[in-house]
Coordinates of C-alpha atoms in Angstrom, one line a residue:
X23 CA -17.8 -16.8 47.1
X24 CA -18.4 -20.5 46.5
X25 CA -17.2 -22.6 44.0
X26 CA -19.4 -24.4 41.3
X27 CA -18.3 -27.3 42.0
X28 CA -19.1 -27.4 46.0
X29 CA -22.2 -28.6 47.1
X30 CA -25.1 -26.5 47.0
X31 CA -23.1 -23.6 45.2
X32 CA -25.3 -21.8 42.4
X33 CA -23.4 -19.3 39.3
X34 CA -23.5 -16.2 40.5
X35 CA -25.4 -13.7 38.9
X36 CA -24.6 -11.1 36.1
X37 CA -22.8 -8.6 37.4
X38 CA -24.5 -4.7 37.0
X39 CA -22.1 -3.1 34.6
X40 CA -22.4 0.7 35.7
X41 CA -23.1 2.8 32.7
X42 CA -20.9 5.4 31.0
X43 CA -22.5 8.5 32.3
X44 CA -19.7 10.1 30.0
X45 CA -21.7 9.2 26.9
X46 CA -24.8 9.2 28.0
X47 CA -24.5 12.8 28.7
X48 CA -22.9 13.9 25.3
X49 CA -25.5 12.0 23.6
X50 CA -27.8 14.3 25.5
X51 CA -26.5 17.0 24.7
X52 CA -26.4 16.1 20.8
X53 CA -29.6 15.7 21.0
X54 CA -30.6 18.3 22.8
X55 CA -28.7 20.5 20.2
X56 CA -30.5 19.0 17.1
X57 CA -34.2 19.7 18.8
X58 CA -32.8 23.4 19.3
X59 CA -31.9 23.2 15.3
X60 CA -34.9 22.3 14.5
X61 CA -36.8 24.6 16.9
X62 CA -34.8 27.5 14.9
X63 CA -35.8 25.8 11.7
X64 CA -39.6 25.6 11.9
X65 CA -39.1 29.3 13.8
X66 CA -37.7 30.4 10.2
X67 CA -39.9 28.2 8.4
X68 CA -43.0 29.8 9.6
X69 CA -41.2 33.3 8.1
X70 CA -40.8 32.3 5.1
X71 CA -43.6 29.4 4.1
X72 CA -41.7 28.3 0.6
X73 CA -39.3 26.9 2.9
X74 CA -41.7 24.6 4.5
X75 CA -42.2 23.0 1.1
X76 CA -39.4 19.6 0.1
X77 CA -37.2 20.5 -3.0
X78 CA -39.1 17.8 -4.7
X79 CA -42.7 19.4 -4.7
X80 CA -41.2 22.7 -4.9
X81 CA -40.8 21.5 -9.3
X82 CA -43.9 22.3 -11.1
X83 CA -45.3 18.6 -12.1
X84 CA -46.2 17.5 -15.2
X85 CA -49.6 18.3 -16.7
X86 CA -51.7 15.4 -16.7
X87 CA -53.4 13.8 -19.4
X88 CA -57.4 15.1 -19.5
X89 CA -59.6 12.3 -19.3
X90 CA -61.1 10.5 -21.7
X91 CA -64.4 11.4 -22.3
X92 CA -66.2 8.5 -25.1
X93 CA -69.1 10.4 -27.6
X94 CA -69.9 7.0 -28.5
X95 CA -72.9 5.9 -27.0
X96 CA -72.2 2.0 -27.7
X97 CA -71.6 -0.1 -24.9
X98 CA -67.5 -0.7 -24.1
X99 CA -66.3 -3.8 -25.4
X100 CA -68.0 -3.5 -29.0
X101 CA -66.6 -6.4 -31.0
X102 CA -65.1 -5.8 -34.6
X103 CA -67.9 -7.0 -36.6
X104 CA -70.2 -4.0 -34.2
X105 CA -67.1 -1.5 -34.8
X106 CA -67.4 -1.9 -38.6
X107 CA -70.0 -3.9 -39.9
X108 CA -69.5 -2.9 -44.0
X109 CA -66.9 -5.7 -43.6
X110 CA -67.6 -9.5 -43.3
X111 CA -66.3 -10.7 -40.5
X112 CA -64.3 -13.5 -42.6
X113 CA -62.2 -10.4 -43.9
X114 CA -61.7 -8.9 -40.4
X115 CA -60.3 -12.2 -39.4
X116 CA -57.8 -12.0 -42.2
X117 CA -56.9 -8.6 -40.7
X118 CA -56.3 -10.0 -37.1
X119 CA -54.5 -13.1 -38.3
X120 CA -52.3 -10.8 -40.9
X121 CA -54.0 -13.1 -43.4
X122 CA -54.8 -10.5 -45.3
X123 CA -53.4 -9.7 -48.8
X124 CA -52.7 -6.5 -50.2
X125 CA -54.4 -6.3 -53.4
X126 CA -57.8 -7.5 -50.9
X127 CA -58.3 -3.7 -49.7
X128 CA -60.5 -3.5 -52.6
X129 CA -62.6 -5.6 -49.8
X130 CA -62.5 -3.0 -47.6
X131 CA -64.2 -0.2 -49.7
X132 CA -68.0 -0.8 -50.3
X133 CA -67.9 1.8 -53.1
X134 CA -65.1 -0.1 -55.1
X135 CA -66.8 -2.5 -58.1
X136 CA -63.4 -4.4 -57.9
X137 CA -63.9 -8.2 -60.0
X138 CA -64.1 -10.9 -58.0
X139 CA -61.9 -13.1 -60.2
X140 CA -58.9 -10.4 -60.2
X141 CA -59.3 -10.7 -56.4
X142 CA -58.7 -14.6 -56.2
X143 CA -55.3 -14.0 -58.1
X144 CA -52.3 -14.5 -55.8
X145 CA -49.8 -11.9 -54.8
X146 CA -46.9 -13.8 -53.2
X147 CA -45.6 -16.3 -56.2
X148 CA -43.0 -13.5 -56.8
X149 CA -45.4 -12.4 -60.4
X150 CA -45.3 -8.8 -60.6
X151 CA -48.8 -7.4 -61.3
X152 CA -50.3 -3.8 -61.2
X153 CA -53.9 -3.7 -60.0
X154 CA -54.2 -0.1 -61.2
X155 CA -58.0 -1.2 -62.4
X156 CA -58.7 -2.2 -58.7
X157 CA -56.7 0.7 -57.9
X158 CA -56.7 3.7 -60.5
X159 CA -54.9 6.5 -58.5
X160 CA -53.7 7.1 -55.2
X161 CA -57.1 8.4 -53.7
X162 CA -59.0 4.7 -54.5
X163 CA -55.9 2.8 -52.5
X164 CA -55.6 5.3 -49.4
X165 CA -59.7 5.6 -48.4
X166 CA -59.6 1.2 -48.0
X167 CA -56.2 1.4 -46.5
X168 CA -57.1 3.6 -43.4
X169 CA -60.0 1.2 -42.7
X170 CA -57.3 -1.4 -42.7
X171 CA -55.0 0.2 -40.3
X172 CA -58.3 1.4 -38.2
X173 CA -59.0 -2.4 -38.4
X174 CA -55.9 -3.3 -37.1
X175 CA -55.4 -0.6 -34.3
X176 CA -59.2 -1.5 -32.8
X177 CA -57.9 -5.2 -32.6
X178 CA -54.6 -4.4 -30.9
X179 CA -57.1 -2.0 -28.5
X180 CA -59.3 -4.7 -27.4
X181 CA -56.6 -7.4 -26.8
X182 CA -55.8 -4.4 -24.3
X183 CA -51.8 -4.1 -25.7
X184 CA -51.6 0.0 -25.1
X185 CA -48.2 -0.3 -27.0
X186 CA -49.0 -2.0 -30.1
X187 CA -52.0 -0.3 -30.3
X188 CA -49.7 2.9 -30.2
X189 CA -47.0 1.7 -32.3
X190 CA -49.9 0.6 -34.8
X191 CA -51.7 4.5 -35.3
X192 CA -47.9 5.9 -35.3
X193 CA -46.6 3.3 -37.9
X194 CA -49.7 4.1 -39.9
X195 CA -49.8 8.2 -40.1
X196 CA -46.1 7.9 -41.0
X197 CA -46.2 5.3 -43.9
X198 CA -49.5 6.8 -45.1
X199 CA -47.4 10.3 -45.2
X200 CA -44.7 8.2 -46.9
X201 CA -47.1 7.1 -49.5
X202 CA -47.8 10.5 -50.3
X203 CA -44.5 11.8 -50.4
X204 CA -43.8 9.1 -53.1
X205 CA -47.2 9.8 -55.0
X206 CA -46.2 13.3 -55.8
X207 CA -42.5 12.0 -56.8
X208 CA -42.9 8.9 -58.7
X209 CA -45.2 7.4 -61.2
X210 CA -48.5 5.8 -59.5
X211 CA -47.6 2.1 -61.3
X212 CA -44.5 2.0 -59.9
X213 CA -45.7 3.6 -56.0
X214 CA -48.5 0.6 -56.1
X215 CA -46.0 -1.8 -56.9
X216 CA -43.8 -0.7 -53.7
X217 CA -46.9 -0.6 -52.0
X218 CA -47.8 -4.5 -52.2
X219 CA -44.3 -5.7 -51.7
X220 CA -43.9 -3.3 -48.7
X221 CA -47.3 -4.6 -47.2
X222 CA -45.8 -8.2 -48.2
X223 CA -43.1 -7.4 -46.0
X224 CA -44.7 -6.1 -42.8
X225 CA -47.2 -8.7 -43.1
X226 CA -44.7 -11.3 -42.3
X227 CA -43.2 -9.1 -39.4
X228 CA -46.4 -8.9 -37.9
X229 CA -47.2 -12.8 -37.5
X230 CA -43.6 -12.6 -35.4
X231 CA -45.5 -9.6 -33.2
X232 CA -43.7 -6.6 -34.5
X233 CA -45.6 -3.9 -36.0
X234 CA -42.8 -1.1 -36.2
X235 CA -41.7 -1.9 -39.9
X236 CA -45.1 0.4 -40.9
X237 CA -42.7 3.6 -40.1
X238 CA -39.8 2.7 -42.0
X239 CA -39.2 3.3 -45.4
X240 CA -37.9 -0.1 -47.6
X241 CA -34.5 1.5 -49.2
X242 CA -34.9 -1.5 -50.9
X243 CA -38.2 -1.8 -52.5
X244 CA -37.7 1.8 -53.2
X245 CA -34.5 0.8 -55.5
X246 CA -36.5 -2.0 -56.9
X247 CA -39.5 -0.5 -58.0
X248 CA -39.5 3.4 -57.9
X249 CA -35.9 4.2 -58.9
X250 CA -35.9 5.0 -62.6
X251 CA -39.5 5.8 -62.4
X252 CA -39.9 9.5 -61.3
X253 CA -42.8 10.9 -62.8
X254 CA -42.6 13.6 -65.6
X255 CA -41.8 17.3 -65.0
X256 CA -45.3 18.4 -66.1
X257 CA -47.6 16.1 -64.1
X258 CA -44.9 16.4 -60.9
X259 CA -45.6 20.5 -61.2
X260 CA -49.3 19.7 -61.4
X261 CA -49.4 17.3 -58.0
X262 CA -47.5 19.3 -56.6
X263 CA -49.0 22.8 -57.4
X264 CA -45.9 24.4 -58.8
X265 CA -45.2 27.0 -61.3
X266 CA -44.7 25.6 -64.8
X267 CA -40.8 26.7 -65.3
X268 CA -38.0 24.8 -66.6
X269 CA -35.6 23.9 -63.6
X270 CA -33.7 21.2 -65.4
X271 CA -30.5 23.1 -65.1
X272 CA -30.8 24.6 -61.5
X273 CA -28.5 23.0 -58.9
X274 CA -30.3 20.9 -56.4
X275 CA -29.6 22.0 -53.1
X276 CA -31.2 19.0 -51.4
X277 CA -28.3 16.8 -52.6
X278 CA -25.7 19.6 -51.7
X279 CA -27.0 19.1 -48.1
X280 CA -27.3 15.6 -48.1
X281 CA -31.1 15.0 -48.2
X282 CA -31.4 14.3 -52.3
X283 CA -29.9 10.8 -52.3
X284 CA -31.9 9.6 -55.2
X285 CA -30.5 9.7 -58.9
X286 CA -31.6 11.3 -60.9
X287 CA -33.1 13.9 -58.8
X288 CA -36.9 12.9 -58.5
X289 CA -37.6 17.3 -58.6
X290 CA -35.5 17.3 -62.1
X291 CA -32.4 19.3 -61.2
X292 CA -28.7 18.9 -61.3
X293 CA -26.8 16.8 -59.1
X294 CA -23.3 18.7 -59.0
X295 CA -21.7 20.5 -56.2
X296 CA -22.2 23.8 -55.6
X297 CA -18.6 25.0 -54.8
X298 CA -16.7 23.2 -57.7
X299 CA -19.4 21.6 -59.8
X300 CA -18.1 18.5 -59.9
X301 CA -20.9 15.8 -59.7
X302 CA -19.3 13.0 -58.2
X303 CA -19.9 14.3 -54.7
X304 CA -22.0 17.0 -53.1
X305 CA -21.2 20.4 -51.4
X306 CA -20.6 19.0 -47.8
X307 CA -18.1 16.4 -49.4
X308 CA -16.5 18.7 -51.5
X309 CA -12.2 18.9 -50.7
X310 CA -12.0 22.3 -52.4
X311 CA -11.6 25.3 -49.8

């Protein structure tokens, strides 16, 4: 062979490595052994179809949500003036800015003959005010105040934020159920009063972007201004639709288990535990075996 360096000597070309016809043939024959596998397989397969079918599709799926199907016979897209037009459109603004006050769902309500001069009063210099002309019982606060969370939710809806305008109808059904709760168990001054400072409160969340304080009860507004003023035995048994019977001295299981945490008891029974009637503590704290 000739060296590189000698005239008219070239490299010589790659050598041919032979193969390892070793492992060529055992990967043949691995091979060979899977297709007979899966030959046997699709054999059994064919048996018994439900094999045929992947673990994964074998789980029933989810049912799916029906389509929507719109009765209204507007165009898509209405605007908030279209979607309500009792309201000025100044006063849906408010609403969508979180401009708007809580003593102004009078606004809201074309039956109410609310006094335009009681309506320019403010509500956030800290004064403590009632509004029970504007707002007599609990009936003449909750009709305005599902417009206003309607309002709100259709706004949400056509910014096209699916989660607020979730977060907006939940929030809603629970502190209008709330409201209720605390109708029946406190006097209706005192429930209007929480009211305003709990709308107060969320309207102030809200221009941060968070809507999730509607769902929550205020522990403290609750202390503030309902505490101390549970209504009377007689009209409680009338809201309420219970029999007229004296329970003053009946233990209250509620605060045995834990779920009466109010003082006095808001239903007018005893606060003591039921296994050693002590009434510093309840049943599930008591040390006594």
């Amino acid at each position: 062979m000739p060296e590189l360096d000698q005239p008219g000597a070239s490299p010589d070309p790659l050598e041919f490595q032979p193969q390892d016809t070793t492992t060529t043939q055992s990967s043949d024959a691995a091979l060979a052994g899977m297709m007979t596998m899966f030959r046997a397989f699709a054999a059994l397969a064919n048996q018994s179809p439900g094999l045929t079918t992947p673990l994964a599709t074998q789980v029933n799926p989810p049912p799916s949500f029906p389509a929507f199907i719109s009765t209204d016979q507007s165009p898509a897209g209405k605007s908030l003036p279209a979607l309500f037009p009792a309201i000025e459109t100044s006063t849906l603004l408010d609403i969508a800015w979180h401009e708007f006050r809580p003593l102004d769902l009078c606004k809201l309500d074309p039956t109410s003959k609310f006094r335009r001069a009681d309506m320019e009063r403010t509500d956030s210099n800290g004064t403590r005010f009632t509004g029970t002309k504007d707002y007599p019982t609990f009936h003449n606060l909750l009709i305005p105040l599902t417009t206003y969370f309607s309002v709100l939710q259709a706004f949400a809806a056509s910014s096209g934020d699916a989660h607020a305008t979730f977060v907006i109808g939940h929030g809603a059904a629970r502190y209008i159920s709330h409201l209720t709760s605390l109708n029946q168990k406190y006097e209706w001054t005192a429930v209007l009063q929480y009211h305003v400072h709990f709308h107060l409160s969320r309207r102030q969340e809200m221009l941060t972007g968070s809507y999730a304080g509607w769902a929550r009860p205020d522990d403290l507004l609750l202390t503030e201004f309902c505490l101390g003023n549970a209504r009377a035995m007689s009209s409680l048994r009338k809201s309420t639709g219970r029999r007229d019977r004296d329970v003053s001295s009946e233990t209250c299981f509620a605060y045995n288990k834990g779920s009466c945490t109010i003082s006095p008891c808001p239903d007018g029974r005893v606060h003591k535990c039921r296994k050693c009637g002590a009434k510093d503590h309840p049943e599930k704290d008591c040390k006594k075996t």
